[in-house]
PDB file of C-alpha atoms in Angstrom:
ATOM      1  CA  UNK A  20     -23.412  11.593  13.098  1.00 66.00           C
ATOM      2  CA  UNK A  21     -21.887  14.781  14.598  1.00 71.00           C
ATOM      3  CA  UNK A  22     -23.005  18.203  13.402  1.00 66.00           C
ATOM      4  CA  UNK A  23     -20.749  20.139  11.018  1.00 70.00           C
ATOM      5  CA  UNK A  24     -18.602  22.702  12.893  1.00 70.00           C
ATOM      6  CA  UNK A  25     -20.605  25.704  11.666  1.00 64.00           C
ATOM      7  CA  UNK A  26     -23.830  24.260  13.125  1.00 66.00           C
ATOM      8  CA  UNK A  27     -22.102  23.477  16.414  1.00 72.00           C
ATOM      9  CA  UNK A  28     -20.898  27.103  16.477  1.00 68.00           C
ATOM     10  CA  UNK A  29     -24.387  28.439  15.684  1.00 67.00           C
ATOM     11  CA  UNK A  30     -25.990  26.312  18.420  1.00 71.00           C
ATOM     12  CA  UNK A  31     -23.320  27.365  20.921  1.00 71.00           C
ATOM     13  CA  UNK A  32     -23.806  31.038  20.053  1.00 67.00           C
ATOM     14  CA  UNK A  33     -27.573  30.660  20.468  1.00 65.00           C
ATOM     15  CA  UNK A  34     -27.192  29.100  23.920  1.00 68.00           C
ATOM     16  CA  UNK A  35     -24.624  31.716  24.980  1.00 65.00           C
ATOM     17  CA  UNK A  36     -26.685  34.645  23.699  1.00 63.00           C
ATOM     18  CA  UNK A  37     -29.905  33.423  25.268  1.00 62.00           C
ATOM     19  CA  UNK A  38     -28.622  32.206  28.612  1.00 63.00           C
ATOM     20  CA  UNK A  39     -25.391  34.010  29.392  1.00 61.00           C
ATOM     21  CA  UNK A  40     -25.148  37.250  27.496  1.00 60.00           C
ATOM     22  CA  UNK A  41     -28.793  38.352  27.508  1.00 60.00           C
ATOM     23  CA  UNK A  42     -29.679  37.349  31.050  1.00 66.00           C
ATOM     24  CA  UNK A  43     -26.578  36.784  33.189  1.00 69.00           C
ATOM     25  CA  UNK A  44     -23.864  39.265  32.142  1.00 70.00           C
ATOM     26  CA  UNK A  45     -23.301  41.262  35.338  1.00 74.00           C
ATOM     27  CA  UNK A  46     -22.129  44.306  33.345  1.00 73.00           C
ATOM     28  CA  UNK A  47     -25.639  44.885  32.008  1.00 75.00           C
ATOM     29  CA  UNK A  48     -29.241  44.745  33.164  1.00 82.00           C
ATOM     30  CA  UNK A  49     -31.109  41.669  31.849  1.00 80.00           C
ATOM     31  CA  UNK A  50     -32.826  42.178  28.502  1.00 79.00           C
ATOM     32  CA  UNK A  51     -36.460  43.192  28.899  1.00 85.00           C
ATOM     33  CA  UNK A  52     -39.168  41.932  26.524  1.00 86.00           C
ATOM     34  CA  UNK A  53     -39.827  45.504  25.315  1.00 91.00           C
ATOM     35  CA  UNK A  54     -36.166  45.750  24.202  1.00 88.00           C
ATOM     36  CA  UNK A  55     -36.174  42.641  22.008  1.00 84.00           C
ATOM     37  CA  UNK A  56     -37.169  44.470  18.812  1.00 88.00           C
ATOM     38  CA  UNK A  57     -34.120  46.745  19.214  1.00 90.00           C
ATOM     39  CA  UNK A  58     -31.607  43.898  19.548  1.00 85.00           C
ATOM     40  CA  UNK A  59     -29.045  42.800  17.035  1.00 85.00           C
ATOM     41  CA  UNK A  60     -26.652  39.894  17.047  1.00 81.00           C
ATOM     42  CA  UNK A  61     -23.077  40.038  15.829  1.00 83.00           C
ATOM     43  CA  UNK A  62     -20.333  37.453  15.637  1.00 81.00           C
ATOM     44  CA  UNK A  63     -16.667  38.467  15.552  1.00 87.00           C
ATOM     45  CA  UNK A  64     -14.116  35.946  14.378  1.00 87.00           C
ATOM     46  CA  UNK A  65     -10.803  36.776  16.038  1.00 91.00           C
ATOM     47  CA  UNK A  66      -7.756  36.185  13.851  1.00 92.00           C
ATOM     48  CA  UNK A  67      -4.154  37.224  13.171  1.00 94.00           C
ATOM     49  CA  UNK A  68      -2.967  36.975  16.787  1.00 96.00           C
ATOM     50  CA  UNK A  69       0.447  38.576  17.371  1.00 97.00           C
ATOM     51  CA  UNK A  70       2.477  39.258  20.469  1.00 97.00           C
ATOM     52  CA  UNK A  71       2.895  43.008  20.990  1.00 97.00           C
ATOM     53  CA  UNK A  72       6.332  44.414  21.778  1.00 97.00           C
ATOM     54  CA  UNK A  73       4.826  46.758  24.414  1.00 96.00           C
ATOM     55  CA  UNK A  74       1.492  48.053  25.680  1.00 97.00           C
ATOM     56  CA  UNK A  75       1.314  50.651  22.895  1.00 95.00           C
ATOM     57  CA  UNK A  76       2.280  48.318  20.002  1.00 97.00           C
ATOM     58  CA  UNK A  77      -1.141  48.299  18.305  1.00 98.00           C
ATOM     59  CA  UNK A  78      -3.397  50.521  16.181  1.00 98.00           C
ATOM     60  CA  UNK A  79      -6.780  51.915  17.242  1.00 98.00           C
ATOM     61  CA  UNK A  80      -9.544  50.549  15.012  1.00 96.00           C
ATOM     62  CA  UNK A  81      -7.325  47.827  13.561  1.00 97.00           C
ATOM     63  CA  UNK A  82      -6.341  45.692  16.556  1.00 98.00           C
ATOM     64  CA  UNK A  83      -8.176  44.145  19.429  1.00 97.00           C
ATOM     65  CA  UNK A  84      -6.143  43.500  22.566  1.00 98.00           C
ATOM     66  CA  UNK A  85      -5.675  40.815  25.150  1.00 98.00           C
ATOM     67  CA  UNK A  86      -3.672  41.868  28.176  1.00 98.00           C
ATOM     68  CA  UNK A  87      -2.224  39.662  30.889  1.00 98.00           C
ATOM     69  CA  UNK A  88      -0.432  40.806  34.018  1.00 98.00           C
ATOM     70  CA  UNK A  89       0.189  39.946  37.627  1.00 97.00           C
ATOM     71  CA  UNK A  90      -1.774  42.140  40.019  1.00 96.00           C
ATOM     72  CA  UNK A  91       0.891  44.060  41.984  1.00 95.00           C
ATOM     73  CA  UNK A  92      -1.291  44.117  45.105  1.00 93.00           C
ATOM     74  CA  UNK A  93      -2.859  40.639  45.189  1.00 95.00           C
ATOM     75  CA  UNK A  94      -0.188  38.742  43.195  1.00 95.00           C
ATOM     76  CA  UNK A  95      -2.843  37.042  41.064  1.00 96.00           C
ATOM     77  CA  UNK A  96      -3.015  36.757  37.292  1.00 97.00           C
ATOM     78  CA  UNK A  97      -5.325  39.246  35.561  1.00 97.00           C
ATOM     79  CA  UNK A  98      -6.487  39.188  31.946  1.00 96.00           C
ATOM     80  CA  UNK A  99      -8.984  41.066  29.764  1.00 97.00           C
ATOM     81  CA  UNK A 100      -9.751  41.780  26.121  1.00 96.00           C
ATOM     82  CA  UNK A 101     -11.337  44.475  23.959  1.00 97.00           C
ATOM     83  CA  UNK A 102     -12.427  43.967  20.357  1.00 96.00           C
ATOM     84  CA  UNK A 103     -10.822  46.201  17.689  1.00 97.00           C
ATOM     85  CA  UNK A 104     -13.743  48.647  17.563  1.00 95.00           C
ATOM     86  CA  UNK A 105     -13.892  49.409  21.313  1.00 96.00           C
ATOM     87  CA  UNK A 106     -11.192  52.098  21.589  1.00 97.00           C
ATOM     88  CA  UNK A 107     -12.483  54.034  18.569  1.00 97.00           C
ATOM     89  CA  UNK A 108     -16.143  53.725  19.624  1.00 96.00           C
ATOM     90  CA  UNK A 109     -15.250  55.105  23.065  1.00 97.00           C
ATOM     91  CA  UNK A 110     -13.027  57.877  21.680  1.00 97.00           C
ATOM     92  CA  UNK A 111     -10.079  56.603  23.722  1.00 98.00           C
ATOM     93  CA  UNK A 112      -6.373  57.132  23.199  1.00 98.00           C
ATOM     94  CA  UNK A 113      -4.114  54.086  23.490  1.00 98.00           C
ATOM     95  CA  UNK A 114      -3.329  55.034  27.107  1.00 97.00           C
ATOM     96  CA  UNK A 115      -7.025  55.424  27.997  1.00 97.00           C
ATOM     97  CA  UNK A 116      -7.841  52.101  26.347  1.00 98.00           C
ATOM     98  CA  UNK A 117      -5.096  50.230  28.186  1.00 98.00           C
ATOM     99  CA  UNK A 118      -6.154  51.774  31.511  1.00 97.00           C
ATOM    100  CA  UNK A 119      -9.784  50.752  30.855  1.00 96.00           C
ATOM    101  CA  UNK A 120      -8.626  47.252  29.942  1.00 97.00           C
ATOM    102  CA  UNK A 121      -6.619  47.024  33.181  1.00 97.00           C
ATOM    103  CA  UNK A 122      -9.775  48.039  35.110  1.00 96.00           C
ATOM    104  CA  UNK A 123     -11.807  45.480  33.158  1.00 95.00           C
ATOM    105  CA  UNK A 124      -9.275  42.847  34.247  1.00 96.00           C
ATOM    106  CA  UNK A 125     -10.114  43.709  37.858  1.00 95.00           C
ATOM    107  CA  UNK A 126      -7.280  45.993  38.934  1.00 96.00           C
ATOM    108  CA  UNK A 127      -8.641  49.252  40.341  1.00 91.00           C
ATOM    109  CA  UNK A 128      -5.507  51.128  41.324  1.00 91.00           C
ATOM    110  CA  UNK A 129      -3.675  53.652  39.162  1.00 93.00           C
ATOM    111  CA  UNK A 130      -1.540  51.736  36.661  1.00 95.00           C
ATOM    112  CA  UNK A 131       2.100  52.522  37.416  1.00 96.00           C
ATOM    113  CA  UNK A 132       4.773  52.721  34.712  1.00 96.00           C
ATOM    114  CA  UNK A 133       6.057  49.397  36.098  1.00 97.00           C
ATOM    115  CA  UNK A 134       2.649  47.772  35.663  1.00 97.00           C
ATOM    116  CA  UNK A 135       2.344  49.111  32.107  1.00 97.00           C
ATOM    117  CA  UNK A 136       5.821  47.795  31.287  1.00 97.00           C
ATOM    118  CA  UNK A 137       4.917  44.351  32.677  1.00 97.00           C
ATOM    119  CA  UNK A 138       1.813  43.903  30.496  1.00 98.00           C
ATOM    120  CA  UNK A 139       1.845  40.970  28.099  1.00 98.00           C
ATOM    121  CA  UNK A 140      -0.095  42.266  25.109  1.00 98.00           C
ATOM    122  CA  UNK A 141      -1.538  40.156  22.325  1.00 98.00           C
ATOM    123  CA  UNK A 142      -3.063  42.084  19.457  1.00 98.00           C
ATOM    124  CA  UNK A 143      -5.514  40.602  16.980  1.00 97.00           C
ATOM    125  CA  UNK A 144      -7.858  41.525  14.172  1.00 96.00           C
ATOM    126  CA  UNK A 145     -11.456  40.474  13.652  1.00 93.00           C
ATOM    127  CA  UNK A 146     -14.084  39.967  10.995  1.00 88.00           C
ATOM    128  CA  UNK A 147     -17.704  40.563  11.908  1.00 86.00           C
ATOM    129  CA  UNK A 148     -21.140  39.358  10.771  1.00 83.00           C
ATOM    130  CA  UNK A 149     -24.355  40.894  12.128  1.00 83.00           C
ATOM    131  CA  UNK A 150     -28.118  40.405  12.037  1.00 81.00           C
ATOM    132  CA  UNK A 151     -30.774  42.815  13.336  1.00 84.00           C
ATOM    133  CA  UNK A 152     -33.978  41.621  14.995  1.00 82.00           C
ATOM    134  CA  UNK A 153     -35.944  42.857  11.965  1.00 83.00           C
ATOM    135  CA  UNK A 154     -33.734  40.724   9.685  1.00 81.00           C
ATOM    136  CA  UNK A 155     -34.234  37.776  12.024  1.00 77.00           C
ATOM    137  CA  UNK A 156     -38.023  38.218  11.884  1.00 78.00           C
ATOM    138  CA  UNK A 157     -37.879  38.461   8.094  1.00 81.00           C
ATOM    139  CA  UNK A 158     -36.195  35.056   8.003  1.00 76.00           C
ATOM    140  CA  UNK A 159     -32.698  36.259   7.197  1.00 68.00           C
ATOM    141  CA  UNK A 160     -31.000  33.793   9.543  1.00 67.00           C
ATOM    142  CA  UNK A 161     -29.602  31.965   6.547  1.00 70.00           C
ATOM    143  CA  UNK A 162     -27.718  35.170   5.631  1.00 68.00           C
ATOM    144  CA  UNK A 163     -26.116  35.242   9.080  1.00 67.00           C
ATOM    145  CA  UNK A 164     -25.264  31.558   8.751  1.00 71.00           C
ATOM    146  CA  UNK A 165     -23.650  32.235   5.352  1.00 76.00           C
ATOM    147  CA  UNK A 166     -21.712  35.166   6.815  1.00 74.00           C
ATOM    148  CA  UNK A 167     -20.489  33.042   9.744  1.00 72.00           C
ATOM    149  CA  UNK A 168     -19.433  30.288   7.335  1.00 75.00           C
ATOM    150  CA  UNK A 169     -17.526  32.913   5.326  1.00 75.00           C
ATOM    151  CA  UNK A 170     -15.863  34.159   8.522  1.00 71.00           C
ATOM    152  CA  UNK A 171     -14.789  30.625   9.346  1.00 71.00           C
ATOM    153  CA  UNK A 172     -13.337  30.211   5.854  1.00 72.00           C
ATOM    154  CA  UNK A 173     -11.426  33.482   6.246  1.00 67.00           C
ATOM    155  CA  UNK A 174     -10.077  32.321   9.574  1.00 60.00           C
ATOM    156  CA  UNK A 175      -8.808  29.096   8.018  1.00 55.00           C
ATOM    157  CA  UNK A 176      -7.105  30.845   5.125  1.00 52.00           C
ATOM    158  CA  UNK A 177     -10.084  30.966   2.755  1.00 46.00           C
ATOM    159  CA  UNK A 178     -10.541  33.883   0.428  1.00 41.00           C
ATOM    160  CA  UNK A 179     -13.141  36.590  -0.052  1.00 41.00           C
ATOM    161  CA  UNK A 180     -14.610  39.202   2.241  1.00 41.00           C
ATOM    162  CA  UNK A 181     -18.135  39.705   0.847  1.00 41.00           C
ATOM    163  CA  UNK A 182     -20.318  41.722   3.226  1.00 45.00           C
ATOM    164  CA  UNK A 183     -17.930  41.185   6.103  1.00 46.00           C
ATOM    165  CA  UNK A 184     -15.409  43.527   7.603  1.00 47.00           C
TER     166      UNK A 184
END
């Protein structure tokens, strides 16, 4: 008998967090054992995807972004995303955020007005559930599971927001 979708999601997140994110993400140094007590885990359910009319057709703090473009130098497809909280957390303007997202996608030149105009922008919103290491140690995993289940219900048209944003 197959696992219910929420358990498949939880197992997949566990594998990703333990093998990919914590140890193999080239943007960060691997997690050290002394850092474990400071860790937290969060899950963002991405929802409400909409095509943007232009690179600046989104709101800081409300929308996450996916950009797609053809690299003007290498003629290859580039893509990257930022969650809704990234621009605000970094103190970026829309222009600064888009330029950082273009760099994240792998393009390291100065974005020209033509490149900005060619961006295909998808904006989205997210709901988030989180668990600190202390909560994990206290056995609060069931709370995270409940929050993830609630996120999944929201994403499928369910109602209620509870503790989630």
